[in-house]
Short mmCIF file of C-alpha atoms and ligand atoms in Angstrom, two decimals:
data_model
loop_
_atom_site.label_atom_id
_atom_site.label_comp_id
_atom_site.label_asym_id
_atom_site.label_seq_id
_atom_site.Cartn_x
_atom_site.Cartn_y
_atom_site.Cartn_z
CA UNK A 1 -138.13 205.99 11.21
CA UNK A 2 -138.57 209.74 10.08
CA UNK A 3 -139.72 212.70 11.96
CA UNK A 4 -143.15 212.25 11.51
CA UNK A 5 -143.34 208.84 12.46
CA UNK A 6 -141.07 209.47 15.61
CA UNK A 7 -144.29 211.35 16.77
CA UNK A 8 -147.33 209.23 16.82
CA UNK A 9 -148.33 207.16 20.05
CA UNK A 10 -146.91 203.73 20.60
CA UNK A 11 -148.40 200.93 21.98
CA UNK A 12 -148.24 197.63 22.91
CA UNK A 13 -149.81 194.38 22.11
CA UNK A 14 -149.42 190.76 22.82
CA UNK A 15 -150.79 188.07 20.54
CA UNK A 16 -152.58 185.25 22.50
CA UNK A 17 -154.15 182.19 22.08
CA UNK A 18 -153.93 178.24 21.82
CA UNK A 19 -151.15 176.13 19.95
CA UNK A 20 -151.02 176.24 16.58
CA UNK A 21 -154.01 178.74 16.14
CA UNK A 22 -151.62 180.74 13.68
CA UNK A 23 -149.90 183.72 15.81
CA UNK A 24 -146.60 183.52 14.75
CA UNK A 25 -148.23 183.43 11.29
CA UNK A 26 -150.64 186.32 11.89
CA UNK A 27 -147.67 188.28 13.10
CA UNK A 28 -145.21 188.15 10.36
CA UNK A 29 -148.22 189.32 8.01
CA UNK A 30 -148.88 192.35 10.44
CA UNK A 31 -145.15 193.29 10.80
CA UNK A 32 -143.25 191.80 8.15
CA UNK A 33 -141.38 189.53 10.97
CA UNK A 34 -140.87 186.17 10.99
CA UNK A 35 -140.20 185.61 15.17
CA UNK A 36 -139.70 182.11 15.29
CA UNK A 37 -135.92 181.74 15.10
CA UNK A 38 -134.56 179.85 17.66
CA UNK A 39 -133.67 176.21 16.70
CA UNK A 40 -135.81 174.67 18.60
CA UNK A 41 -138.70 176.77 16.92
CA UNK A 42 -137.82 176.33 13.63
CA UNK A 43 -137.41 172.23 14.75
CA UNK A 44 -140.67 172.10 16.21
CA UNK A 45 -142.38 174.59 14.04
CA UNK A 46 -143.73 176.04 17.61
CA UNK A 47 -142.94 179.45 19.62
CA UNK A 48 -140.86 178.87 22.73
CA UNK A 49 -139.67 182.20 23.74
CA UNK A 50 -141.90 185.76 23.15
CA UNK A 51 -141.03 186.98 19.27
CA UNK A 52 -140.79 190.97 19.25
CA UNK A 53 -141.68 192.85 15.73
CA UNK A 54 -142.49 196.75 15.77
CA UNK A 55 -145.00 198.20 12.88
CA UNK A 56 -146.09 201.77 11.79
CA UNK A 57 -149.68 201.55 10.87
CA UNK A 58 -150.13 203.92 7.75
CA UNK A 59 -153.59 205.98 7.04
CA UNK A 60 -154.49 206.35 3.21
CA UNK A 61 -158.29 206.02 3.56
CA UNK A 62 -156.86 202.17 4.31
CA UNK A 63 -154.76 200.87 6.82
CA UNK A 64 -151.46 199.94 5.62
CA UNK A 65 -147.83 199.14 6.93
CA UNK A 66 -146.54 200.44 3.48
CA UNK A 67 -145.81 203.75 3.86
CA UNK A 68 -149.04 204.70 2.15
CA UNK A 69 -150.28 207.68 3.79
CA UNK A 70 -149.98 209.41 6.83
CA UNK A 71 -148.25 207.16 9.81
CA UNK A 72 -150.99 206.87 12.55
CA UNK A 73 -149.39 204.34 15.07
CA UNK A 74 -146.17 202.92 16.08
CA UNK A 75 -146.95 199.14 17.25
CA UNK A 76 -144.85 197.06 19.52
CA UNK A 77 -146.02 193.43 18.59
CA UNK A 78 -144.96 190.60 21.30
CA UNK A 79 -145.41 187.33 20.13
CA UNK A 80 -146.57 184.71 23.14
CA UNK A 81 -146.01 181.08 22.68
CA UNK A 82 -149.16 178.71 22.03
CA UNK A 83 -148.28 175.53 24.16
CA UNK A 84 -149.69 174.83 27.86
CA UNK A 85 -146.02 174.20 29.44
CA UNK A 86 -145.14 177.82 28.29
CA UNK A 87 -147.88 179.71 30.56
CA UNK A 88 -145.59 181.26 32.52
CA UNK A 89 -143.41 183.16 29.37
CA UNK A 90 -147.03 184.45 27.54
CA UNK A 91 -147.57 185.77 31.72
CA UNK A 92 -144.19 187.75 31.46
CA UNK A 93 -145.25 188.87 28.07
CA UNK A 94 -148.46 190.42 29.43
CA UNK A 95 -146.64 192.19 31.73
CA UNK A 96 -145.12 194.45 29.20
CA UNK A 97 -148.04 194.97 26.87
CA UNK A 98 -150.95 197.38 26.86
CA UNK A 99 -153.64 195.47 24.86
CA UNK A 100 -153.78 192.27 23.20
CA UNK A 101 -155.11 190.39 20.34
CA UNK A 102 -156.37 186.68 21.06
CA UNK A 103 -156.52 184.46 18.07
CA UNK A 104 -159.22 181.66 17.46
CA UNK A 105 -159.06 179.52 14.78
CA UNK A 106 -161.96 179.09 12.67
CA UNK A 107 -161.36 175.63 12.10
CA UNK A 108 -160.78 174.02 16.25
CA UNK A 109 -162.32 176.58 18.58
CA UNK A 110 -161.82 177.66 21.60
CA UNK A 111 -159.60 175.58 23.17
CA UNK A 112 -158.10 175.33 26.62
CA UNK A 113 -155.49 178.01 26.42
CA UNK A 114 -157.60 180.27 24.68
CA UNK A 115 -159.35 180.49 27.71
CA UNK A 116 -156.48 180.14 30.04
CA UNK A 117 -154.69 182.95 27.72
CA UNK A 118 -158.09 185.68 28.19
CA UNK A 119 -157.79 184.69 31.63
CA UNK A 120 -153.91 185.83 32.02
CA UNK A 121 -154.45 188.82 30.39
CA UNK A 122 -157.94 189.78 33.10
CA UNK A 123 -154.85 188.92 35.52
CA UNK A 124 -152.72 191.33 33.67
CA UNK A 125 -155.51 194.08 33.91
CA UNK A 126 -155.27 194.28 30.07
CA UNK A 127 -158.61 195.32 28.59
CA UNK A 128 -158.10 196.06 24.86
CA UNK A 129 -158.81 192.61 23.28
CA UNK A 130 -158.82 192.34 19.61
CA UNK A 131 -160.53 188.45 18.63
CA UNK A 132 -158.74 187.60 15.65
CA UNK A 133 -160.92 184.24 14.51
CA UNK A 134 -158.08 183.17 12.41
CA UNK A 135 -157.87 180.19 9.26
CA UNK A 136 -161.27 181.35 7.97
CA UNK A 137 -159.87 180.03 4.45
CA UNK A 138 -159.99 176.55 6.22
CA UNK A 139 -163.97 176.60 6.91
CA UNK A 140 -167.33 177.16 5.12
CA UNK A 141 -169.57 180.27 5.66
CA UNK A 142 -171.91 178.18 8.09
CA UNK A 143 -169.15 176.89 9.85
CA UNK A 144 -167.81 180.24 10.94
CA UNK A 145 -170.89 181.96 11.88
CA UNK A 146 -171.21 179.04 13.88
CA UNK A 147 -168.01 179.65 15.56
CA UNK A 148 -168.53 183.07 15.61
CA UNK A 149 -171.45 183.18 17.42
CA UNK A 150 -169.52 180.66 19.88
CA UNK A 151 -166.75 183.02 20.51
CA UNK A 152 -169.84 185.29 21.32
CA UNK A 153 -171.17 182.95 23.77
CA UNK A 154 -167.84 181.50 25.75
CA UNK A 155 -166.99 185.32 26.36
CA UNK A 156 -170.35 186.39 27.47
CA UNK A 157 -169.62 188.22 30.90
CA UNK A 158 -165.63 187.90 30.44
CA UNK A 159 -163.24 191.17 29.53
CA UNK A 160 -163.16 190.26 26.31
CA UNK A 161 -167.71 190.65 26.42
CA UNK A 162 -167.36 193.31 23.70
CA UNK A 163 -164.26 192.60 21.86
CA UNK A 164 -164.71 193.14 18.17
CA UNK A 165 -164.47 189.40 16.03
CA UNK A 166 -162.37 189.85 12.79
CA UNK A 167 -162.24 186.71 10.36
CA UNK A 168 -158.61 187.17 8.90
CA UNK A 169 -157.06 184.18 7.03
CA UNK A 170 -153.05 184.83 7.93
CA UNK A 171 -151.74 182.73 5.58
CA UNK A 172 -153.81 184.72 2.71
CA UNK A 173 -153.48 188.14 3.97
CA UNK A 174 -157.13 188.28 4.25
CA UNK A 175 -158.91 191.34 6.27
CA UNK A 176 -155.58 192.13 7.77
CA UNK A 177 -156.60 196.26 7.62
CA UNK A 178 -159.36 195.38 9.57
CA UNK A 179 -157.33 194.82 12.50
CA UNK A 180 -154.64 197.64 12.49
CA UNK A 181 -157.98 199.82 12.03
CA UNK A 182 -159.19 198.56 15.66
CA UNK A 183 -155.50 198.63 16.82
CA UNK A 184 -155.80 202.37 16.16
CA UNK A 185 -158.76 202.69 17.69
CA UNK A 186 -157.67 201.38 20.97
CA UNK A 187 -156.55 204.49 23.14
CA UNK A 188 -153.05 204.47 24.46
CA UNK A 189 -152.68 204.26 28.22
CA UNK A 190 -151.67 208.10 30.19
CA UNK A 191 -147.96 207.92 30.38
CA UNK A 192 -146.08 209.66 32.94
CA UNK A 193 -142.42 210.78 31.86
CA UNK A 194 -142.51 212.74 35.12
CA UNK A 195 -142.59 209.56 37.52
CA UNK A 196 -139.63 208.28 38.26
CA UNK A 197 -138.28 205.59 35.41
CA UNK A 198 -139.53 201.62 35.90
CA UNK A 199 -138.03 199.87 33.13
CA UNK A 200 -139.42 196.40 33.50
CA UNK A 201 -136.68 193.87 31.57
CA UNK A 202 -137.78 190.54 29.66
CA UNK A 203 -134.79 189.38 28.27
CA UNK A 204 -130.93 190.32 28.32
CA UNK A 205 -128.72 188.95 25.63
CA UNK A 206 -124.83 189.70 24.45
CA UNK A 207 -125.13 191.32 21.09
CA UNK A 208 -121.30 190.98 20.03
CA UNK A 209 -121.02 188.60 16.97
CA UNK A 210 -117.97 186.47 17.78
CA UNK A 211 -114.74 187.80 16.69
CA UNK A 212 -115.29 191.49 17.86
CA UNK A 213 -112.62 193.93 18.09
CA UNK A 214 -112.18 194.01 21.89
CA UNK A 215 -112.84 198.06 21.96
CA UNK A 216 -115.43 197.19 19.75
CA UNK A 217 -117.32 195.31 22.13
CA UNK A 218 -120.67 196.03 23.24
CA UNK A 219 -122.43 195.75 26.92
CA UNK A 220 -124.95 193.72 28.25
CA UNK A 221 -128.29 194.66 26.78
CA UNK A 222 -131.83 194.98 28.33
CA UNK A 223 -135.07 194.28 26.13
CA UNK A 224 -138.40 195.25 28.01
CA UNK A 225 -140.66 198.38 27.80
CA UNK A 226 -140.36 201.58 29.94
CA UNK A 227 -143.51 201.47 32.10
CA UNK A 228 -143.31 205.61 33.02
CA UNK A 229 -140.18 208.25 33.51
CA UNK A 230 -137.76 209.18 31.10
CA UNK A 231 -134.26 207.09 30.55
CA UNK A 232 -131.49 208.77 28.75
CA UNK A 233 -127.69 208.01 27.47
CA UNK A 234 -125.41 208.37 30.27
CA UNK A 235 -127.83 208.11 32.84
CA UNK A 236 -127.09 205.61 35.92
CA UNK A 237 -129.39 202.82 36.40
CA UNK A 238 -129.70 200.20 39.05
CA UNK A 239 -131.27 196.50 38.11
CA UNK A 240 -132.92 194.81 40.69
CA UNK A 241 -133.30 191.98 42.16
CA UNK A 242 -129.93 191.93 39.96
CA UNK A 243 -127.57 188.81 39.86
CA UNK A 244 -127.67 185.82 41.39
CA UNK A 245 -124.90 185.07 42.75
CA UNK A 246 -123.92 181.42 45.04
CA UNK A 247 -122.28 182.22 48.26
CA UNK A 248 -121.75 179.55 50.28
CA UNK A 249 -124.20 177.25 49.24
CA UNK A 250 -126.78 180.23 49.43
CA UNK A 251 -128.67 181.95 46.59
CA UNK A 252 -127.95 185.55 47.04
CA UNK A 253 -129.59 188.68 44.76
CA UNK A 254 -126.76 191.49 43.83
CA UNK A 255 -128.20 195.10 42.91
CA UNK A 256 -126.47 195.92 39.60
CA UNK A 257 -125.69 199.75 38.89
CA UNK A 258 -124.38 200.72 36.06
CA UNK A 259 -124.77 203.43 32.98
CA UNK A 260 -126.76 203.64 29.76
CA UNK A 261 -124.49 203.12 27.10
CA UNK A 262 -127.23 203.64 24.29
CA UNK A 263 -130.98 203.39 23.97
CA UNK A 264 -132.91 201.75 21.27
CA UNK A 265 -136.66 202.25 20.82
CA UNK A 266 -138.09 199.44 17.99
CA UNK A 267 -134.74 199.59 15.16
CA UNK A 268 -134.40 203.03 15.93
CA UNK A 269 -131.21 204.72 18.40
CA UNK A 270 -132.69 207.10 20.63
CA UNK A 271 -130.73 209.71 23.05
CA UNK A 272 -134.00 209.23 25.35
CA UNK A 273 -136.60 206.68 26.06
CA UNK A 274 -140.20 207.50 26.68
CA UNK A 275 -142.86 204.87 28.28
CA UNK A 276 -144.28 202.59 25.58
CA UNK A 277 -143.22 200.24 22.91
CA UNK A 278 -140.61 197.56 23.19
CA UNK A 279 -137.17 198.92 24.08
CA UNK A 280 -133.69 198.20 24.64
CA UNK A 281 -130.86 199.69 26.97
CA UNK A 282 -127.42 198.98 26.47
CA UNK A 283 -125.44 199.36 29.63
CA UNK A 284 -121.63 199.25 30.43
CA UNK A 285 -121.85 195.79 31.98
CA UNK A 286 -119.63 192.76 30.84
CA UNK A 287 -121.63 191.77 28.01
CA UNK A 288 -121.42 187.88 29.08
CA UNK A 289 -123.33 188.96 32.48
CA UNK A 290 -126.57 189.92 30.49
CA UNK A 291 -126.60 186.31 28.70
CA UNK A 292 -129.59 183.48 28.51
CA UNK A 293 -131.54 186.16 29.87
CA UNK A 294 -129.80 185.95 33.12
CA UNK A 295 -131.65 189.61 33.76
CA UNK A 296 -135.55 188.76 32.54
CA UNK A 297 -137.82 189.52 35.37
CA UNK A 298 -135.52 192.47 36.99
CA UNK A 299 -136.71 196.19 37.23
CA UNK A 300 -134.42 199.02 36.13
CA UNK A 301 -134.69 202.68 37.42
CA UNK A 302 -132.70 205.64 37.99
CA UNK A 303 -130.44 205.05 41.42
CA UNK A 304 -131.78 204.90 44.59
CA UNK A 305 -135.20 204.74 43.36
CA UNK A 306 -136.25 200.73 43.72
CA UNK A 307 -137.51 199.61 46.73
CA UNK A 308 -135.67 196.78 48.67
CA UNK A 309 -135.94 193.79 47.04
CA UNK A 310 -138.33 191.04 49.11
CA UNK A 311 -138.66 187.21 49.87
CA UNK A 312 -141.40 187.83 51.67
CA UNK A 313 -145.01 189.36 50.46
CA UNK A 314 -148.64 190.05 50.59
CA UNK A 315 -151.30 190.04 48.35
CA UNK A 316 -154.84 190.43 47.67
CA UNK A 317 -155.98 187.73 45.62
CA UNK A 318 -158.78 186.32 43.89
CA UNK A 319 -159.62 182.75 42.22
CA UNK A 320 -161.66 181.73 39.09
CA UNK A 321 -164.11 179.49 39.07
CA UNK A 322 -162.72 176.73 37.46
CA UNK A 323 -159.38 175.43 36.04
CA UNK A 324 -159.06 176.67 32.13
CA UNK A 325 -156.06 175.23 30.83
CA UNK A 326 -157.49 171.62 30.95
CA UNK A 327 -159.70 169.82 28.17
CA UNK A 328 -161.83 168.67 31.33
CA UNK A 329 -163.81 170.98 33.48
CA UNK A 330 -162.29 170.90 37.54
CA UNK A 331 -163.49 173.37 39.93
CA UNK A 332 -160.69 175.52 41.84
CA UNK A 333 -160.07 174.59 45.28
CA UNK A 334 -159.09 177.36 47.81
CA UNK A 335 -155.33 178.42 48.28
CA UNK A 336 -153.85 176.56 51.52
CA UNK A 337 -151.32 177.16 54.10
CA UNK A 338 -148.48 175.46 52.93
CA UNK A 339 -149.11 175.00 49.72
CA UNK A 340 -146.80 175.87 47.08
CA UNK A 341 -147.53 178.43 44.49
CA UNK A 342 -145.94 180.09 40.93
CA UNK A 343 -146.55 183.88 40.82
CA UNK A 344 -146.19 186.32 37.40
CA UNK A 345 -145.38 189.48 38.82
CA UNK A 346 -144.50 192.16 36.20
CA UNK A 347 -142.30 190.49 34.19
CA UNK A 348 -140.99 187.70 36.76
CA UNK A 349 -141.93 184.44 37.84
CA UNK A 350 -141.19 182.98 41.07
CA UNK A 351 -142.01 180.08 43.44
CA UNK A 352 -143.49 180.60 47.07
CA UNK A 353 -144.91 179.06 49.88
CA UNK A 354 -148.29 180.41 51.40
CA UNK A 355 -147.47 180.74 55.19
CA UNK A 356 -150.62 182.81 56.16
CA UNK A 357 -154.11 183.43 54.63
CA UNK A 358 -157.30 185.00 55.42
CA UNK A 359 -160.16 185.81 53.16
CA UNK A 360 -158.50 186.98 50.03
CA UNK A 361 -155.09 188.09 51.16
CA UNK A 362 -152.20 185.90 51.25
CA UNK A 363 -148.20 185.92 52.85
CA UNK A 364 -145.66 184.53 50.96
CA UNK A 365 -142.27 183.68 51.36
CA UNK A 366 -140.77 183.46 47.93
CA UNK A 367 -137.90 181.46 46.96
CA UNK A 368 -136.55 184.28 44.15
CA UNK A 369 -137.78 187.63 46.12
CA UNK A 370 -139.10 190.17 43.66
CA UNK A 371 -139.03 194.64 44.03
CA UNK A 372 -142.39 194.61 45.90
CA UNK A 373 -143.85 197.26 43.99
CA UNK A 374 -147.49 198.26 44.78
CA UNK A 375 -150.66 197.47 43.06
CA UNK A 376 -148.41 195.55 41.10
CA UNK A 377 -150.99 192.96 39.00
CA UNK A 378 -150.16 189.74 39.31
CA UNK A 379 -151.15 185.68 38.41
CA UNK A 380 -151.35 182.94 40.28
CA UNK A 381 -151.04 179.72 39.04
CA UNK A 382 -150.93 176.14 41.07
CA UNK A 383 -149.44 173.22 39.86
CA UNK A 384 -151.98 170.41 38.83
CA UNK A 385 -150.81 166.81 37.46
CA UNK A 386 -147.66 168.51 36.99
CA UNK A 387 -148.18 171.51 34.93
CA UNK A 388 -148.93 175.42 36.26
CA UNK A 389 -152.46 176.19 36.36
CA UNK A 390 -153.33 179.74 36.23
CA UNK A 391 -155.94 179.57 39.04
CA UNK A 392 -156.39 183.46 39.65
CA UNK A 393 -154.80 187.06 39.95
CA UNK A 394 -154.44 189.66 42.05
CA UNK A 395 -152.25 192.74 43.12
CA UNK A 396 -149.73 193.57 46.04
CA UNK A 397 -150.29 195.19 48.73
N1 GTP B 1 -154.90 177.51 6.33
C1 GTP B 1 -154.36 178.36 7.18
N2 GTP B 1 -153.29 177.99 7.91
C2 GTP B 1 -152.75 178.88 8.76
C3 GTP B 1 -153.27 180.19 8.92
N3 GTP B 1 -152.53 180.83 9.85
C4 GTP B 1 -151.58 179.97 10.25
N4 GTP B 1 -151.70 178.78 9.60
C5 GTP B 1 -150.87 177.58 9.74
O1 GTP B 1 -151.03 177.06 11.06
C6 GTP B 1 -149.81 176.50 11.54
C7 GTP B 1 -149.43 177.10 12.85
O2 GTP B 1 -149.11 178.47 12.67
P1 GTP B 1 -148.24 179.32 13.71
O3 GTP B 1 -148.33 180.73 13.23
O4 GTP B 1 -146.91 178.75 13.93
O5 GTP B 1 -149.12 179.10 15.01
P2 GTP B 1 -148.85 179.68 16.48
O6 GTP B 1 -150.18 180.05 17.03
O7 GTP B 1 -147.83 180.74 16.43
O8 GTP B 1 -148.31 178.40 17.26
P3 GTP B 1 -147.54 178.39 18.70
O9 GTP B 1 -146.62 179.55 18.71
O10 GTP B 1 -146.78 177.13 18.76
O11 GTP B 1 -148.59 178.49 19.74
C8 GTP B 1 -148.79 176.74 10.43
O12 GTP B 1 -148.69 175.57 9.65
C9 GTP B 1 -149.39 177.88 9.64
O13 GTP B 1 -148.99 177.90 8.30
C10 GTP B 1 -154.42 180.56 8.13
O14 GTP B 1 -154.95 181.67 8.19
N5 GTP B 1 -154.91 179.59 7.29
MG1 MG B 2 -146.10 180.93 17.43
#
């Protein structure tokens, strides 16, 4: 990336919706990415974990990602898997994003995780929805009007009330301008570099290829998005809750603290990280500690500056109506004492057990504790004939 480009605001968007309904698709044609890699993806011809591709939208009258023009916006895409067992991944992928585009295709609908997917990101507090009604090359003209004016309908009175609708065939390339003209349209959230830094991490991965030169070798590397502050090269860190670590029989959290090897902001190396767009830090850990994503979920910040992690919480909380992920329609029952529960907070998940509630506020005792944060958003999702419901969000406090 040049000069220029190294100047315009970044932002960053998830891309939502049901199985199949052509994300993965939609996203290579806005970035130039293919994100499905991982065997089992390519096996299944399904995402499994969130794909990450970064895009300059160009201005030349048209919108363009071909260097035609002036470059307008620097976009962080994260791709968010489809398939009703992988709620809880497209919830961490929310987390890190500042606006989203939900796609609908022409041809089936909304379908359960549409809805399910609009309601993680209300959780999320994300209220830049782009409706991409995708596969329009699959239907006739009456067909999607018709579907059309249903997307209209089944969002009446939702977040996503006055989204703008663009038909787009991904496969064909078709209307794809239209949509990096609304992504530049959608303002980019007040970032503070002068708050201390909150790095929130989604994966951590070994990028050595086997074979290395042992000086040669790189550190453990952390690939999230800097929520506010500054990081830079050299800087300490600490990563919390950290590792988990077995000690006798017990499941024990270790802060990590270590220093910023190098910074990487989309493909580009960066002496300093600003807040915004997808990230990496590479730190001076043993690179075989950051593997399988042994980090996702932690928060990194300068030293010192983290609260104390916690097993125990409280939050405010509030339910839908009904359960969304399902093809049938099932009211949702209150939260109980007792009962078991799967939270998304930031860009963790964890398990805990309600042990006191009253009106809409809630104590849990979680089994993975979490850097209780406040006003951190969060979703709530209860397990129903075996898979997690999202049932409702809310914040803690
Ligand atoms: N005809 C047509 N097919 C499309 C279009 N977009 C995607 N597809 C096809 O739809 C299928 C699913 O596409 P993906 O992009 O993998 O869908 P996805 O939403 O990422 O699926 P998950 O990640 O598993 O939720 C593939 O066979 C695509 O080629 C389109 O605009 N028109
Ligand atoms: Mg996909």
């Amino acid at each position: 990336m040049d000069n220029e480009s190294s100047q315009i605001d970044t932002i960053n968007i998830i891309i939502a919706g049901h199985i199949d309904h052509g994300k993965t698709t939609l996203l290579y044609k806005l970035s130039g990415k293919w994100t499905d890699t991982h065997s089992e993806e390519l096996k299944r011809g399904i995402t499994i974990k969130l794909g990450y591709a970064d895009t300059i939208i160009y201005k030349n009258g048209d919108y363009n990602r071909e260097e035609k023009g002036s470059p307008v916006r620097h976009v962080s895409f994260i791709d968010a898997p489809g398939h009703e067992m992988l709620m809880a991944t497209m919830l961490s992928g929310a987390a890190i994003v500042d606006a989203a585009i939900l796609v609908v295709a022409a041809n089936e609908g909304i379908k359960p995780q549409t809805r399910e997917h609009l309601m993680a990101l209300q959780a999320k507090n994300i209220k830049d929805i782009i409706i991409v009604q995708n596969k329009i090359d699959l239907v006739d003209k009456i067909t999607a009007q018709k579907n059309y004016e249903n997307i209209r309908r089944e969002f009446k009175g939702t977040i996503a009330e006055n989204a703008p609708v663009i038909p787009v065939s991904a496969q064909q390339g078709i209307n794809l301008e239209r949509i990096y003209e609304e992504i530049c349209k959608i303002k980019t959230p007040k970032r503070n570099p002068k708050e201390a830094p909150l790095f929130l991490v989604a994966r951590s991965f070994d990028i050595n290829k086997p074979g290395t030169n042992p000086k040669d070798l790189h550190g453990t590397v952390l690939g999230g998005t800097l929520k506010s502050g500054i990081l830079k090269v050299g800087d300490r860190i600490e990563i919390k809750p950290g590792l988990m670590i077995k000690e006798s029989n017990q499941i024990k959290y270790k802060t990590i603290k270590t220093k910023i090897a190098s910074l990487h902001k989309g493909s580009r190396k960066v002496e300093e990280l600003t807040p915004g767009g997808s990230a990496a830090i590479e730190t001076e850990l043993d690179m075989t500690l950051g593997k399988t994503d042994s980090f996702s979920g932690c928060i990194a910040s300068s030293e010192n500056h983290l609260p104390e992690i916690s097993d125990k919480i409280k939050i405010k909380f509030d339910l839908f109506k009904e359960v969304l992920g399902t093809q049938t329609s099932q009211q949702i029952q209150p939260l109980k004492t007792g009962e078991t529960i799967m939270l998304s907070i930031n860009t963790s998940v964890t398990v805990g057990n309600i042990v006191k509630i009253a009106q809409n506020v809630a104590e849990i005792n979680l089994r993975i504790p979490v850097v209780p944060l406040k006003n951190s958003k969060l979703g709530i999702a209860r397990n129903i004939n075996n898979h997690w419901r999202l049932v409702g969000y809310g914040e803690l406090i």
